[in-house]
């Protein structure tokens, strides 16, 4: 039940690099943003140890530390960071309309602008040995973590374009890449399949799945199973990459915003504008292409600038009409 209504200029949903960057820009522009963290304060980077590719950290930084720093930077300019989950939204169709947002099924917020930065969640296989070794050699991001396996033997699970792309990326860095494809063919486009097939150090195993990830603290090998013959085989690897897709965190926006067939929010042109005026989307929730912290931060900046311009247009329109 609703217990309280609060009016805000700018509400930011999500506390990953996109949300905090939007918060830094929005608070410096005096939009007095309130940011809700969701269930994963700090976002996906809090699940990784080493971030080596975010500009400004010559020695690298561990993910949780970087996210605390981003939070502090946003708070320094007046962003109010609150723990809480947005559980429902009712976005206005009108330019200058007020968007109603429910927090934790109870509190109602009315916001002039909303910046959605709810990210995407990488899908994992869900088997215990894989879960145990997440961060210990099991990763869902080859571009992020491939570098740590330079010159080593790794495996990748997946059969779509992203898996093929990531396998090629790994093949440039690693000694050998074993690619596990569940069916007897890949789903990736012919062009991507051709790329994978042309690389000598990628070995594709069709009809093959992960039985067990071997290792105690870190990945030491992989027990594969052929799903036609039932035959099992162990290989020595140090890294296992899961590339079976991501799920954008957009369930609560269904029916409210334009999305693509996989649930990513569609933004218009080179902006972060969504299908509703005053609602903007930044980060992985609207980007299935790049999915990096720096690109998420970049679009977070854009969303705050778009929100600021939108509010300025509304205010000048109201002044002219009054
Ligand atoms: C294991 C791993 C390692 C990675 N390593 C790197 C790396 O080294 N370098 C790099 O550039 N990228 C890396 N990435 C990718 C990077 O983490 C993402 O691209 C980036 O975090 C996306 O930022 P974001 O702000 O869009 O969303 P996220 O970081 O996904 O954050 C989403 C936020 O939204 C919140 N949220 C979701 N739903 C709600 C709701 N209903 N209400 C309120 N809040 C909500 C969540 O709690 C979370 O705070 C890695 C990813 C993973 C999984």
Short mmCIF file of C-alpha atoms and ligand atoms in Angstrom, two decimals:
data_model
loop_
_atom_site.label_atom_id
_atom_site.label_comp_id
_atom_site.label_asym_id
_atom_site.label_seq_id
_atom_site.Cartn_x
_atom_site.Cartn_y
_atom_site.Cartn_z
CA UNK A 1 0.00 0.00 0.00
CA UNK A 2 1.16 3.50 -0.79
CA UNK A 3 2.16 5.43 2.29
CA UNK A 4 3.82 8.64 1.08
CA UNK A 5 4.21 10.69 -2.09
CA UNK A 6 7.44 12.56 -2.79
CA UNK A 7 8.07 14.88 -5.77
CA UNK A 8 11.51 14.84 -7.45
CA UNK A 9 13.08 16.57 -10.42
CA UNK A 10 15.22 13.58 -11.33
CA UNK A 11 15.01 9.99 -10.20
CA UNK A 12 17.82 7.60 -11.10
CA UNK A 13 17.15 3.87 -11.00
CA UNK A 14 20.25 1.73 -10.57
CA UNK A 15 23.69 2.08 -8.97
CA UNK A 16 26.10 0.76 -11.61
CA UNK A 17 28.54 2.93 -13.59
CA UNK A 18 25.65 4.34 -15.68
CA UNK A 19 23.51 5.33 -12.69
CA UNK A 20 26.36 6.90 -10.71
CA UNK A 21 27.70 8.81 -13.71
CA UNK A 22 24.20 10.11 -14.43
CA UNK A 23 24.05 11.11 -10.75
CA UNK A 24 27.37 13.00 -10.91
CA UNK A 25 26.20 15.02 -13.90
CA UNK A 26 22.62 15.51 -12.67
CA UNK A 27 23.69 16.69 -9.21
CA UNK A 28 26.27 19.10 -10.65
CA UNK A 29 23.46 20.50 -12.83
CA UNK A 30 21.38 21.01 -9.67
CA UNK A 31 18.70 18.49 -10.62
CA UNK A 32 18.85 17.21 -7.02
CA UNK A 33 18.77 13.57 -8.06
CA UNK A 34 17.74 10.72 -5.84
CA UNK A 35 19.28 7.36 -6.82
CA UNK A 36 17.85 3.99 -5.82
CA UNK A 37 20.46 1.25 -5.67
CA UNK A 38 18.34 -1.85 -6.24
CA UNK A 39 19.30 -5.27 -4.94
CA UNK A 40 22.88 -5.04 -6.19
CA UNK A 41 24.38 -1.79 -4.87
CA UNK A 42 27.28 -0.92 -7.17
CA UNK A 43 25.98 -3.14 -9.98
CA UNK A 44 27.74 -5.89 -11.89
CA UNK A 45 31.27 -4.69 -11.18
CA UNK A 46 30.86 -5.63 -7.53
CA UNK A 47 30.99 -9.25 -8.70
CA UNK A 48 34.48 -8.94 -10.13
CA UNK A 49 37.87 -8.49 -8.52
CA UNK A 50 40.00 -6.76 -11.11
CA UNK A 51 38.94 -3.94 -13.44
CA UNK A 52 41.90 -3.14 -15.66
CA UNK A 53 40.28 -1.25 -18.50
CA UNK A 54 38.45 1.67 -16.88
CA UNK A 55 40.37 4.84 -17.73
CA UNK A 56 42.10 6.60 -14.86
CA UNK A 57 43.32 3.57 -12.92
CA UNK A 58 46.86 2.85 -14.18
CA UNK A 59 47.29 -0.01 -11.70
CA UNK A 60 43.74 -1.36 -12.17
CA UNK A 61 41.14 -1.34 -9.43
CA UNK A 62 38.92 -3.94 -7.85
CA UNK A 63 35.27 -3.63 -8.86
CA UNK A 64 33.71 -2.98 -5.41
CA UNK A 65 36.31 -0.27 -4.62
CA UNK A 66 35.65 1.49 -7.91
CA UNK A 67 31.91 1.50 -7.27
CA UNK A 68 32.32 2.93 -3.75
CA UNK A 69 34.43 5.71 -5.28
CA UNK A 70 31.76 6.43 -7.89
CA UNK A 71 29.11 6.57 -5.15
CA UNK A 72 31.23 9.00 -3.10
CA UNK A 73 31.79 11.19 -6.16
CA UNK A 74 28.03 11.33 -6.82
CA UNK A 75 27.31 12.10 -3.14
CA UNK A 76 29.92 14.85 -3.10
CA UNK A 77 27.70 16.90 -5.41
CA UNK A 78 24.53 16.20 -3.47
CA UNK A 79 23.07 13.01 -4.94
CA UNK A 80 20.93 11.23 -2.37
CA UNK A 81 21.65 7.52 -2.59
CA UNK A 82 18.94 5.30 -1.15
CA UNK A 83 18.74 1.55 -0.72
CA UNK A 84 15.56 0.37 -2.36
CA UNK A 85 14.02 -1.38 -5.32
CA UNK A 86 11.70 0.19 -7.86
CA UNK A 87 8.82 -2.25 -8.05
CA UNK A 88 6.37 -0.53 -10.43
CA UNK A 89 6.25 2.44 -12.79
CA UNK A 90 3.56 4.46 -14.49
CA UNK A 91 5.17 6.78 -17.00
CA UNK A 92 3.30 9.76 -18.41
CA UNK A 93 2.82 10.09 -22.19
CA UNK A 94 2.73 13.89 -21.98
CA UNK A 95 5.66 16.24 -22.46
CA UNK A 96 6.08 17.78 -19.01
CA UNK A 97 3.96 15.01 -17.45
CA UNK A 98 4.74 13.50 -14.07
CA UNK A 99 6.02 9.93 -13.84
CA UNK A 100 4.81 7.79 -10.95
CA UNK A 101 7.21 5.26 -9.52
CA UNK A 102 6.70 2.83 -6.65
CA UNK A 103 9.58 1.96 -4.31
CA UNK A 104 9.56 -1.37 -2.44
CA UNK A 105 5.83 -1.81 -3.13
CA UNK A 106 5.00 1.01 -0.73
CA UNK A 107 6.44 4.47 -1.25
CA UNK A 108 5.26 6.52 -4.26
CA UNK A 109 7.58 8.94 -5.99
CA UNK A 110 6.50 11.49 -8.58
CA UNK A 111 9.36 12.49 -10.86
CA UNK A 112 9.67 15.03 -13.63
CA UNK A 113 12.46 12.98 -15.21
CA UNK A 114 13.54 9.38 -14.74
CA UNK A 115 16.89 7.89 -15.72
CA UNK A 116 16.79 4.11 -16.02
CA UNK A 117 20.16 2.40 -15.43
CA UNK A 118 19.04 -1.02 -14.28
CA UNK A 119 21.65 -2.94 -16.27
CA UNK A 120 21.52 -6.47 -17.55
CA UNK A 121 22.25 -9.77 -15.88
CA UNK A 122 24.60 -12.27 -17.47
CA UNK A 123 23.11 -15.74 -17.75
CA UNK A 124 25.07 -18.60 -16.20
CA UNK A 125 24.61 -22.35 -16.55
CA UNK A 126 23.56 -22.62 -12.92
CA UNK A 127 25.53 -25.76 -12.06
CA UNK A 128 27.19 -25.82 -8.59
CA UNK A 129 30.82 -26.14 -9.75
CA UNK A 130 30.37 -23.14 -12.05
CA UNK A 131 28.77 -21.04 -9.30
CA UNK A 132 31.56 -21.97 -6.86
CA UNK A 133 34.27 -20.77 -9.25
CA UNK A 134 32.64 -17.52 -10.42
CA UNK A 135 35.40 -14.95 -10.06
CA UNK A 136 37.92 -17.79 -9.70
CA UNK A 137 38.27 -18.39 -13.42
CA UNK A 138 34.61 -18.54 -14.46
CA UNK A 139 33.57 -15.30 -16.15
CA UNK A 140 30.69 -14.02 -18.25
CA UNK A 141 32.75 -11.34 -19.97
CA UNK A 142 35.63 -12.26 -22.30
CA UNK A 143 36.41 -8.64 -23.19
CA UNK A 144 36.66 -7.82 -19.46
CA UNK A 145 38.59 -10.84 -18.21
CA UNK A 146 40.24 -12.45 -21.27
CA UNK A 147 43.46 -10.52 -20.73
CA UNK A 148 44.10 -12.36 -17.44
CA UNK A 149 44.39 -15.62 -19.41
CA UNK A 150 46.97 -14.42 -21.90
CA UNK A 151 48.89 -17.37 -23.38
CA UNK A 152 46.73 -19.88 -21.47
CA UNK A 153 44.15 -22.49 -22.48
CA UNK A 154 40.51 -21.55 -21.93
CA UNK A 155 37.03 -22.72 -22.90
CA UNK A 156 33.90 -20.86 -23.87
CA UNK A 157 30.27 -22.00 -23.75
CA UNK A 158 27.79 -20.66 -26.29
CA UNK A 159 26.81 -20.80 -29.92
CA UNK A 160 25.42 -17.38 -30.86
CA UNK A 161 27.02 -14.29 -32.35
CA UNK A 162 28.26 -13.03 -28.98
CA UNK A 163 29.87 -16.40 -28.19
CA UNK A 164 31.53 -16.46 -31.61
CA UNK A 165 32.72 -12.87 -31.19
CA UNK A 166 34.10 -13.59 -27.71
CA UNK A 167 35.76 -16.83 -28.89
CA UNK A 168 37.56 -14.86 -31.63
CA UNK A 169 38.57 -12.22 -29.09
CA UNK A 170 39.98 -14.89 -26.77
CA UNK A 171 41.77 -16.64 -29.64
CA UNK A 172 43.84 -13.48 -30.16
CA UNK A 173 45.03 -13.56 -26.57
CA UNK A 174 45.00 -17.17 -25.45
CA UNK A 175 46.94 -20.20 -26.54
CA UNK A 176 43.89 -22.33 -27.21
CA UNK A 177 40.13 -21.86 -27.00
CA UNK A 178 37.77 -24.83 -26.77
CA UNK A 179 34.26 -23.81 -27.75
CA UNK A 180 31.37 -25.90 -26.40
CA UNK A 181 28.29 -25.87 -28.63
CA UNK A 182 25.23 -27.66 -27.27
CA UNK A 183 23.68 -28.56 -30.61
CA UNK A 184 25.22 -29.99 -33.78
CA UNK A 185 25.49 -26.51 -35.26
CA UNK A 186 26.11 -22.94 -34.18
CA UNK A 187 23.39 -20.26 -34.02
CA UNK A 188 25.86 -17.53 -34.97
CA UNK A 189 25.64 -15.84 -38.37
CA UNK A 190 27.52 -17.48 -41.23
CA UNK A 191 30.05 -14.63 -41.20
CA UNK A 192 30.79 -15.15 -37.50
CA UNK A 193 31.01 -18.92 -37.95
CA UNK A 194 33.46 -18.39 -40.75
CA UNK A 195 35.57 -16.17 -38.50
CA UNK A 196 35.64 -18.77 -35.73
CA UNK A 197 36.40 -21.59 -38.15
CA UNK A 198 39.26 -19.66 -39.69
CA UNK A 199 41.16 -19.39 -36.41
CA UNK A 200 43.52 -22.31 -35.88
CA UNK A 201 43.53 -22.12 -32.10
CA UNK A 202 39.75 -22.46 -31.68
CA UNK A 203 38.49 -26.02 -31.36
CA UNK A 204 34.71 -26.36 -31.64
CA UNK A 205 33.08 -29.26 -29.82
CA UNK A 206 29.53 -29.80 -31.06
CA UNK A 207 26.85 -31.62 -29.02
CA UNK A 208 28.97 -30.84 -26.00
CA UNK A 209 28.04 -29.39 -22.61
CA UNK A 210 29.74 -28.66 -19.31
CA UNK A 211 29.50 -31.53 -16.86
CA UNK A 212 31.72 -30.09 -14.10
CA UNK A 213 34.12 -27.20 -13.75
CA UNK A 214 37.20 -28.69 -12.11
CA UNK A 215 39.20 -26.93 -9.41
CA UNK A 216 38.87 -25.96 -5.79
CA UNK A 217 39.75 -22.25 -5.46
CA UNK A 218 40.42 -21.57 -9.15
CA UNK A 219 39.55 -23.26 -12.42
CA UNK A 220 41.96 -26.08 -13.24
CA UNK A 221 40.01 -27.97 -15.86
CA UNK A 222 36.70 -28.84 -17.43
CA UNK A 223 34.79 -32.10 -17.59
CA UNK A 224 32.79 -32.01 -20.82
CA UNK A 225 29.98 -34.36 -21.75
CA UNK A 226 28.83 -35.29 -25.22
CA UNK A 227 25.02 -35.05 -25.05
CA UNK A 228 24.56 -37.65 -27.80
CA UNK A 229 26.94 -40.36 -26.68
CA UNK A 230 27.13 -39.50 -22.98
CA UNK A 231 30.90 -39.73 -23.18
CA UNK A 232 32.85 -37.53 -20.75
CA UNK A 233 36.23 -35.96 -21.29
CA UNK A 234 38.47 -33.78 -19.11
CA UNK A 235 40.58 -30.96 -20.48
CA UNK A 236 43.02 -28.69 -18.64
CA UNK A 237 41.98 -25.04 -18.74
CA UNK A 238 42.46 -22.02 -16.48
CA UNK A 239 39.48 -19.95 -17.59
CA UNK A 240 35.88 -20.73 -18.53
CA UNK A 241 33.79 -18.08 -20.28
CA UNK A 242 30.03 -18.33 -20.30
CA UNK A 243 28.52 -16.62 -23.35
CA UNK A 244 24.93 -17.80 -23.35
CA UNK A 245 23.33 -14.37 -23.23
CA UNK A 246 22.21 -11.56 -20.94
CA UNK A 247 18.81 -10.62 -19.58
CA UNK A 248 18.16 -6.88 -19.42
CA UNK A 249 16.56 -5.85 -16.13
CA UNK A 250 13.45 -4.39 -17.70
CA UNK A 251 10.54 -6.52 -16.47
CA UNK A 252 8.97 -3.59 -14.58
CA UNK A 253 9.06 -1.40 -17.69
CA UNK A 254 7.20 -3.86 -19.94
CA UNK A 255 4.18 -2.24 -21.54
CA UNK A 256 5.50 1.22 -20.57
CA UNK A 257 8.47 1.65 -22.89
CA UNK A 258 9.44 0.51 -26.36
CA UNK A 259 11.79 -2.46 -26.18
CA UNK A 260 13.37 -4.79 -28.69
CA UNK A 261 12.43 -8.47 -28.93
CA UNK A 262 14.91 -9.40 -26.20
CA UNK A 263 13.73 -6.76 -23.73
CA UNK A 264 16.41 -4.09 -24.19
CA UNK A 265 15.02 -0.54 -23.96
CA UNK A 266 15.11 1.25 -27.30
CA UNK A 267 16.68 4.71 -27.23
CA UNK A 268 16.25 7.18 -30.04
CA UNK A 269 19.03 8.23 -32.40
CA UNK A 270 22.21 9.24 -30.65
CA UNK A 271 20.33 10.17 -27.46
CA UNK A 272 19.18 8.31 -24.36
CA UNK A 273 15.53 9.28 -24.96
CA UNK A 274 13.03 6.45 -24.65
CA UNK A 275 9.51 6.26 -26.06
CA UNK A 276 8.18 8.35 -23.13
CA UNK A 277 9.07 12.06 -22.78
CA UNK A 278 11.24 12.71 -19.74
CA UNK A 279 12.29 9.06 -19.37
CA UNK A 280 15.87 8.26 -20.35
CA UNK A 281 17.83 4.98 -20.42
CA UNK A 282 21.57 4.49 -20.01
CA UNK A 283 24.03 1.65 -19.64
CA UNK A 284 23.61 -2.05 -20.34
CA UNK A 285 19.81 -1.83 -20.11
CA UNK A 286 19.82 -0.22 -23.56
CA UNK A 287 23.07 -1.61 -24.95
CA UNK A 288 23.49 -5.22 -25.99
CA UNK A 289 26.44 -4.39 -28.18
CA UNK A 290 29.28 -3.08 -25.99
CA UNK A 291 28.33 -3.81 -22.34
CA UNK A 292 31.35 -2.18 -20.72
CA UNK A 293 31.67 0.00 -17.63
CA UNK A 294 33.08 2.90 -19.61
CA UNK A 295 30.32 2.80 -22.23
CA UNK A 296 27.71 2.54 -19.45
CA UNK A 297 29.28 5.58 -17.76
CA UNK A 298 29.31 7.46 -21.08
CA UNK A 299 25.60 6.94 -21.64
CA UNK A 300 24.92 7.81 -17.98
CA UNK A 301 26.48 11.20 -18.68
CA UNK A 302 24.33 11.54 -21.82
CA UNK A 303 21.15 10.67 -19.91
CA UNK A 304 21.76 13.39 -17.32
CA UNK A 305 22.46 15.95 -20.04
CA UNK A 306 19.33 14.84 -21.92
CA UNK A 307 17.27 15.16 -18.71
CA UNK A 308 18.68 18.61 -17.99
CA UNK A 309 17.86 19.81 -21.52
CA UNK A 310 14.38 18.31 -21.35
CA UNK A 311 13.66 20.13 -18.06
CA UNK A 312 15.04 23.38 -19.44
CA UNK A 313 12.74 23.11 -22.49
CA UNK A 314 9.70 22.42 -20.29
CA UNK A 315 10.52 25.33 -17.98
CA UNK A 316 11.00 27.80 -20.83
CA UNK A 317 7.74 26.56 -22.41
CA UNK A 318 5.91 27.09 -19.10
CA UNK A 319 7.36 30.61 -18.79
CA UNK A 320 6.18 31.52 -22.32
CA UNK A 321 2.67 30.13 -21.71
CA UNK A 322 2.20 31.89 -18.32
C1 LIG B 1 31.96 -10.68 -13.92
C2 LIG B 1 31.95 -9.38 -14.69
C3 LIG B 1 33.14 -8.70 -14.90
C4 LIG B 1 33.14 -7.51 -15.60
N1 LIG B 1 34.32 -6.87 -15.77
C5 LIG B 1 34.34 -5.70 -16.46
C6 LIG B 1 35.56 -5.00 -16.65
O1 LIG B 1 36.63 -5.44 -16.22
N2 LIG B 1 35.51 -3.84 -17.35
C7 LIG B 1 34.36 -3.34 -17.88
O2 LIG B 1 34.36 -2.27 -18.50
N3 LIG B 1 33.19 -4.00 -17.72
C8 LIG B 1 33.14 -5.15 -17.03
N4 LIG B 1 31.97 -5.84 -16.88
C9 LIG B 1 30.76 -5.27 -17.50
C10 LIG B 1 30.24 -4.12 -16.61
O3 LIG B 1 30.12 -4.59 -15.30
C11 LIG B 1 28.89 -3.62 -17.12
O4 LIG B 1 28.99 -3.25 -18.47
C12 LIG B 1 28.45 -2.41 -16.31
O5 LIG B 1 28.42 -2.71 -14.93
C13 LIG B 1 27.07 -1.93 -16.75
O6 LIG B 1 26.72 -0.85 -15.95
P1 LIG B 1 25.23 -0.40 -15.73
O7 LIG B 1 25.31 0.81 -14.88
O8 LIG B 1 24.53 -0.30 -17.01
O9 LIG B 1 24.49 -1.58 -14.96
P2 LIG B 1 24.87 -2.57 -13.77
O10 LIG B 1 26.28 -2.49 -13.36
O11 LIG B 1 24.33 -3.88 -14.21
O12 LIG B 1 23.97 -2.03 -12.57
C14 LIG B 1 22.59 -2.13 -12.60
C15 LIG B 1 22.06 -1.54 -11.33
O13 LIG B 1 20.64 -1.45 -11.40
C16 LIG B 1 20.09 -1.86 -10.17
N5 LIG B 1 18.71 -2.27 -10.42
C17 LIG B 1 18.23 -3.25 -11.22
N6 LIG B 1 16.89 -3.30 -11.15
C18 LIG B 1 16.52 -2.32 -10.30
C19 LIG B 1 15.25 -1.87 -9.78
N7 LIG B 1 14.10 -2.44 -10.17
N8 LIG B 1 15.23 -0.87 -8.89
C20 LIG B 1 16.40 -0.25 -8.50
N9 LIG B 1 17.61 -0.62 -8.96
C21 LIG B 1 17.66 -1.65 -9.83
C22 LIG B 1 21.01 -2.94 -9.67
O14 LIG B 1 20.87 -3.12 -8.27
C23 LIG B 1 22.37 -2.34 -10.07
O15 LIG B 1 22.80 -1.46 -9.07
C24 LIG B 1 31.92 -7.01 -16.15
C25 LIG B 1 30.73 -7.69 -15.96
C26 LIG B 1 30.72 -8.88 -15.22
C27 LIG B 1 29.43 -9.60 -14.99
#
